[in-house]
Amino acid sequence: MSRSLKPGNPGKPKGARNRTTRMLEALLGKSAEDIASAVIEAARRGDMTAARIVLDRVLPAKKDRAVEFALPQITGADSLLRAGEAVLAAVAAGMITPLEAEAMMTLLERHRRFVETADHEVRIAGLEQQTAMRE
């Protein structure tokens, strides 16, 4: 019996439905359409709770937005510092929220790590080359 094992927990198969969702669908059955129509009609008559229910389904609130402000090109440590200062200035000017600034700072930190890793690779390769030339 040969089975290929995948590392980690593969989770639920794609398209699998939650048990509670399946129970609710079975409970509602064919009346789900009637209920949806009634909620839509209530929203049309001005019921704000019904309108919110409909809009939350049709146009869910965005969890993220694009932020626009001047960010200097990042070429090294000094430009990372300027980029961080630009993020703080954007918060101070009310262009972005503190939460958006935190997300931007996280991106800058990750970028800094990429740059640092690349720099270490170059330095190690140079040291290895110098060591090989001495031998």
PDB file of C-alpha atoms in Angstrom:
ATOM      1  CA  MET A   1       0.000   0.000   0.000  1.00  0.00           C
ATOM      2  CA  SER A   2       1.853   3.064  -1.211  1.00  0.00           C
ATOM      3  CA  ARG A   3       0.386   6.422  -0.297  1.00  0.00           C
ATOM      4  CA  SER A   4       2.033   9.716  -0.933  1.00  0.00           C
ATOM      5  CA  LEU A   5       1.921  11.777   2.222  1.00  0.00           C
ATOM      6  CA  LYS A   6       1.719  15.528   2.064  1.00  0.00           C
ATOM      7  CA  PRO A   7       3.405  17.509   4.814  1.00  0.00           C
ATOM      8  CA  GLY A   8       1.178  19.384   7.217  1.00  0.00           C
ATOM      9  CA  ASN A   9      -2.577  19.370   7.534  1.00  0.00           C
ATOM     10  CA  PRO A  10      -4.135  19.633   4.065  1.00  0.00           C
ATOM     11  CA  GLY A  11      -7.356  21.060   5.568  1.00  0.00           C
ATOM     12  CA  LYS A  12     -10.800  20.788   4.061  1.00  0.00           C
ATOM     13  CA  PRO A  13     -11.200  19.978   0.388  1.00  0.00           C
ATOM     14  CA  LYS A  14     -11.877  22.941  -1.884  1.00  0.00           C
ATOM     15  CA  GLY A  15     -15.559  23.826  -1.917  1.00  0.00           C
ATOM     16  CA  ALA A  16     -16.363  21.972   1.340  1.00  0.00           C
ATOM     17  CA  ARG A  17     -19.254  23.553   3.212  1.00  0.00           C
ATOM     18  CA  ASN A  18     -19.270  24.336   6.926  1.00  0.00           C
ATOM     19  CA  ARG A  19     -21.526  22.010   8.955  1.00  0.00           C
ATOM     20  CA  THR A  20     -23.551  24.948  10.334  1.00  0.00           C
ATOM     21  CA  THR A  21     -24.007  26.337   6.816  1.00  0.00           C
ATOM     22  CA  ARG A  22     -25.242  22.958   5.573  1.00  0.00           C
ATOM     23  CA  MET A  23     -27.704  22.722   8.480  1.00  0.00           C
ATOM     24  CA  LEU A  24     -29.039  26.234   7.844  1.00  0.00           C
ATOM     25  CA  GLU A  25     -29.424  25.544   4.135  1.00  0.00           C
ATOM     26  CA  ALA A  26     -31.358  22.373   4.906  1.00  0.00           C
ATOM     27  CA  LEU A  27     -33.527  24.201   7.462  1.00  0.00           C
ATOM     28  CA  LEU A  28     -34.330  27.063   5.104  1.00  0.00           C
ATOM     29  CA  GLY A  29     -34.782  24.843   2.096  1.00  0.00           C
ATOM     30  CA  LYS A  30     -36.778  26.501  -0.661  1.00  0.00           C
ATOM     31  CA  SER A  31     -37.945  29.356   1.582  1.00  0.00           C
ATOM     32  CA  ALA A  32     -34.479  30.986   1.374  1.00  0.00           C
ATOM     33  CA  GLU A  33     -35.537  32.730  -1.847  1.00  0.00           C
ATOM     34  CA  ASP A  34     -38.742  34.010  -0.224  1.00  0.00           C
ATOM     35  CA  ILE A  35     -36.806  35.297   2.786  1.00  0.00           C
ATOM     36  CA  ALA A  36     -34.243  37.037   0.572  1.00  0.00           C
ATOM     37  CA  SER A  37     -37.052  38.658  -1.431  1.00  0.00           C
ATOM     38  CA  ALA A  38     -38.756  39.830   1.779  1.00  0.00           C
ATOM     39  CA  VAL A  39     -35.526  41.389   3.075  1.00  0.00           C
ATOM     40  CA  ILE A  40     -34.958  43.155  -0.253  1.00  0.00           C
ATOM     41  CA  GLU A  41     -38.541  44.439  -0.265  1.00  0.00           C
ATOM     42  CA  ALA A  42     -38.167  45.694   3.333  1.00  0.00           C
ATOM     43  CA  ALA A  43     -34.995  47.513   2.283  1.00  0.00           C
ATOM     44  CA  ARG A  44     -36.887  49.136  -0.588  1.00  0.00           C
ATOM     45  CA  ARG A  45     -39.530  50.345   1.887  1.00  0.00           C
ATOM     46  CA  GLY A  46     -36.831  52.057   3.957  1.00  0.00           C
ATOM     47  CA  ASP A  47     -35.987  49.449   6.602  1.00  0.00           C
ATOM     48  CA  MET A  48     -32.373  50.406   7.296  1.00  0.00           C
ATOM     49  CA  THR A  49     -31.526  47.074   8.980  1.00  0.00           C
ATOM     50  CA  ALA A  50     -32.733  45.206   5.902  1.00  0.00           C
ATOM     51  CA  ALA A  51     -30.837  47.636   3.674  1.00  0.00           C
ATOM     52  CA  ARG A  52     -27.633  47.006   5.645  1.00  0.00           C
ATOM     53  CA  ILE A  53     -28.119  43.232   5.308  1.00  0.00           C
ATOM     54  CA  VAL A  54     -28.583  43.542   1.553  1.00  0.00           C
ATOM     55  CA  LEU A  55     -25.665  45.939   1.078  1.00  0.00           C
ATOM     56  CA  ASP A  56     -23.341  43.830   3.242  1.00  0.00           C
ATOM     57  CA  ARG A  57     -23.973  40.947   0.863  1.00  0.00           C
ATOM     58  CA  VAL A  58     -23.849  42.912  -2.378  1.00  0.00           C
ATOM     59  CA  LEU A  59     -21.069  45.401  -1.497  1.00  0.00           C
ATOM     60  CA  PRO A  60     -19.098  44.068   1.473  1.00  0.00           C
ATOM     61  CA  ALA A  61     -16.944  46.636   3.272  1.00  0.00           C
ATOM     62  CA  LYS A  62     -13.384  46.775   2.026  1.00  0.00           C
ATOM     63  CA  LYS A  63     -10.845  45.637   4.568  1.00  0.00           C
ATOM     64  CA  ASP A  64      -8.037  47.473   2.884  1.00  0.00           C
ATOM     65  CA  ARG A  65      -7.589  50.475   0.646  1.00  0.00           C
ATOM     66  CA  ALA A  66      -4.858  51.792  -1.573  1.00  0.00           C
ATOM     67  CA  VAL A  67      -2.902  54.572   0.077  1.00  0.00           C
ATOM     68  CA  GLU A  68      -1.319  57.369  -1.916  1.00  0.00           C
ATOM     69  CA  PHE A  69       1.530  59.524  -0.689  1.00  0.00           C
ATOM     70  CA  ALA A  70       5.058  60.302  -1.807  1.00  0.00           C
ATOM     71  CA  LEU A  71       7.457  57.524  -0.884  1.00  0.00           C
ATOM     72  CA  PRO A  72      11.102  57.886  -1.922  1.00  0.00           C
ATOM     73  CA  GLN A  73      12.701  55.183  -4.036  1.00  0.00           C
ATOM     74  CA  ILE A  74      14.378  52.690  -1.733  1.00  0.00           C
ATOM     75  CA  THR A  75      17.982  51.981  -2.668  1.00  0.00           C
ATOM     76  CA  GLY A  76      19.653  51.449   0.694  1.00  0.00           C
ATOM     77  CA  ALA A  77      19.576  52.047   4.439  1.00  0.00           C
ATOM     78  CA  ASP A  78      19.438  55.848   4.164  1.00  0.00           C
ATOM     79  CA  SER A  79      16.480  55.739   1.776  1.00  0.00           C
ATOM     80  CA  LEU A  80      14.679  53.270   4.076  1.00  0.00           C
ATOM     81  CA  LEU A  81      15.010  55.881   6.823  1.00  0.00           C
ATOM     82  CA  ARG A  82      13.557  58.546   4.495  1.00  0.00           C
ATOM     83  CA  ALA A  83      10.711  56.188   3.552  1.00  0.00           C
ATOM     84  CA  GLY A  84       9.863  55.638   7.222  1.00  0.00           C
ATOM     85  CA  GLU A  85       9.881  59.399   7.759  1.00  0.00           C
ATOM     86  CA  ALA A  86       7.554  59.814   4.757  1.00  0.00           C
ATOM     87  CA  VAL A  87       5.110  57.319   6.280  1.00  0.00           C
ATOM     88  CA  LEU A  88       5.114  59.207   9.594  1.00  0.00           C
ATOM     89  CA  ALA A  89       4.643  62.518   7.771  1.00  0.00           C
ATOM     90  CA  ALA A  90       1.653  61.037   5.889  1.00  0.00           C
ATOM     91  CA  VAL A  91       0.058  60.074   9.223  1.00  0.00           C
ATOM     92  CA  ALA A  92       0.739  63.528  10.653  1.00  0.00           C
ATOM     93  CA  ALA A  93      -0.857  65.132   7.576  1.00  0.00           C
ATOM     94  CA  GLY A  94      -3.935  62.891   7.874  1.00  0.00           C
ATOM     95  CA  MET A  95      -3.289  61.250   4.496  1.00  0.00           C
ATOM     96  CA  ILE A  96      -3.188  57.743   5.991  1.00  0.00           C
ATOM     97  CA  THR A  97      -4.372  56.253   9.263  1.00  0.00           C
ATOM     98  CA  PRO A  98      -2.019  54.955  11.959  1.00  0.00           C
ATOM     99  CA  LEU A  99      -3.106  51.395  11.066  1.00  0.00           C
ATOM    100  CA  GLU A 100      -2.230  51.972   7.420  1.00  0.00           C
ATOM    101  CA  ALA A 101       1.101  53.433   8.525  1.00  0.00           C
ATOM    102  CA  GLU A 102       1.762  50.343  10.617  1.00  0.00           C
ATOM    103  CA  ALA A 103       1.124  48.154   7.564  1.00  0.00           C
ATOM    104  CA  MET A 104       3.456  50.330   5.473  1.00  0.00           C
ATOM    105  CA  MET A 105       6.167  50.152   8.145  1.00  0.00           C
ATOM    106  CA  THR A 106       5.819  46.362   8.191  1.00  0.00           C
ATOM    107  CA  LEU A 107       6.332  46.316   4.416  1.00  0.00           C
ATOM    108  CA  LEU A 108       9.375  48.568   4.760  1.00  0.00           C
ATOM    109  CA  GLU A 109      10.812  46.280   7.444  1.00  0.00           C
ATOM    110  CA  ARG A 110      10.322  43.228   5.248  1.00  0.00           C
ATOM    111  CA  HIS A 111      11.977  45.038   2.374  1.00  0.00           C
ATOM    112  CA  ARG A 112      14.870  45.943   4.673  1.00  0.00           C
ATOM    113  CA  ARG A 113      15.324  42.260   5.471  1.00  0.00           C
ATOM    114  CA  PHE A 114      15.369  41.392   1.763  1.00  0.00           C
ATOM    115  CA  VAL A 115      18.003  44.048   1.145  1.00  0.00           C
ATOM    116  CA  GLU A 116      20.004  42.842   4.153  1.00  0.00           C
ATOM    117  CA  THR A 117      19.860  39.223   2.988  1.00  0.00           C
ATOM    118  CA  ALA A 118      20.991  40.177  -0.511  1.00  0.00           C
ATOM    119  CA  ASP A 119      23.812  42.290   0.952  1.00  0.00           C
ATOM    120  CA  HIS A 120      24.949  39.390   3.157  1.00  0.00           C
ATOM    121  CA  GLU A 121      24.990  37.093   0.130  1.00  0.00           C
ATOM    122  CA  VAL A 122      27.227  39.511  -1.779  1.00  0.00           C
ATOM    123  CA  ARG A 123      29.559  39.911   1.206  1.00  0.00           C
ATOM    124  CA  ILE A 124      29.816  36.153   1.809  1.00  0.00           C
ATOM    125  CA  ALA A 125      30.530  35.520  -1.878  1.00  0.00           C
ATOM    126  CA  GLY A 126      33.270  38.165  -1.751  1.00  0.00           C
ATOM    127  CA  LEU A 127      34.830  36.631   1.368  1.00  0.00           C
ATOM    128  CA  GLU A 128      34.718  33.161  -0.176  1.00  0.00           C
ATOM    129  CA  GLN A 129      36.405  34.495  -3.303  1.00  0.00           C
ATOM    130  CA  GLN A 130      39.142  36.181  -1.234  1.00  0.00           C
ATOM    131  CA  THR A 131      39.683  32.983   0.745  1.00  0.00           C
ATOM    132  CA  ALA A 132      39.897  30.912  -2.448  1.00  0.00           C
ATOM    133  CA  MET A 133      42.485  33.318  -3.905  1.00  0.00           C
ATOM    134  CA  ARG A 134      44.674  32.984  -0.798  1.00  0.00           C
ATOM    135  CA  GLU A 135      44.716  29.212  -0.952  1.00  0.00           C
TER     136      GLU A 135
END
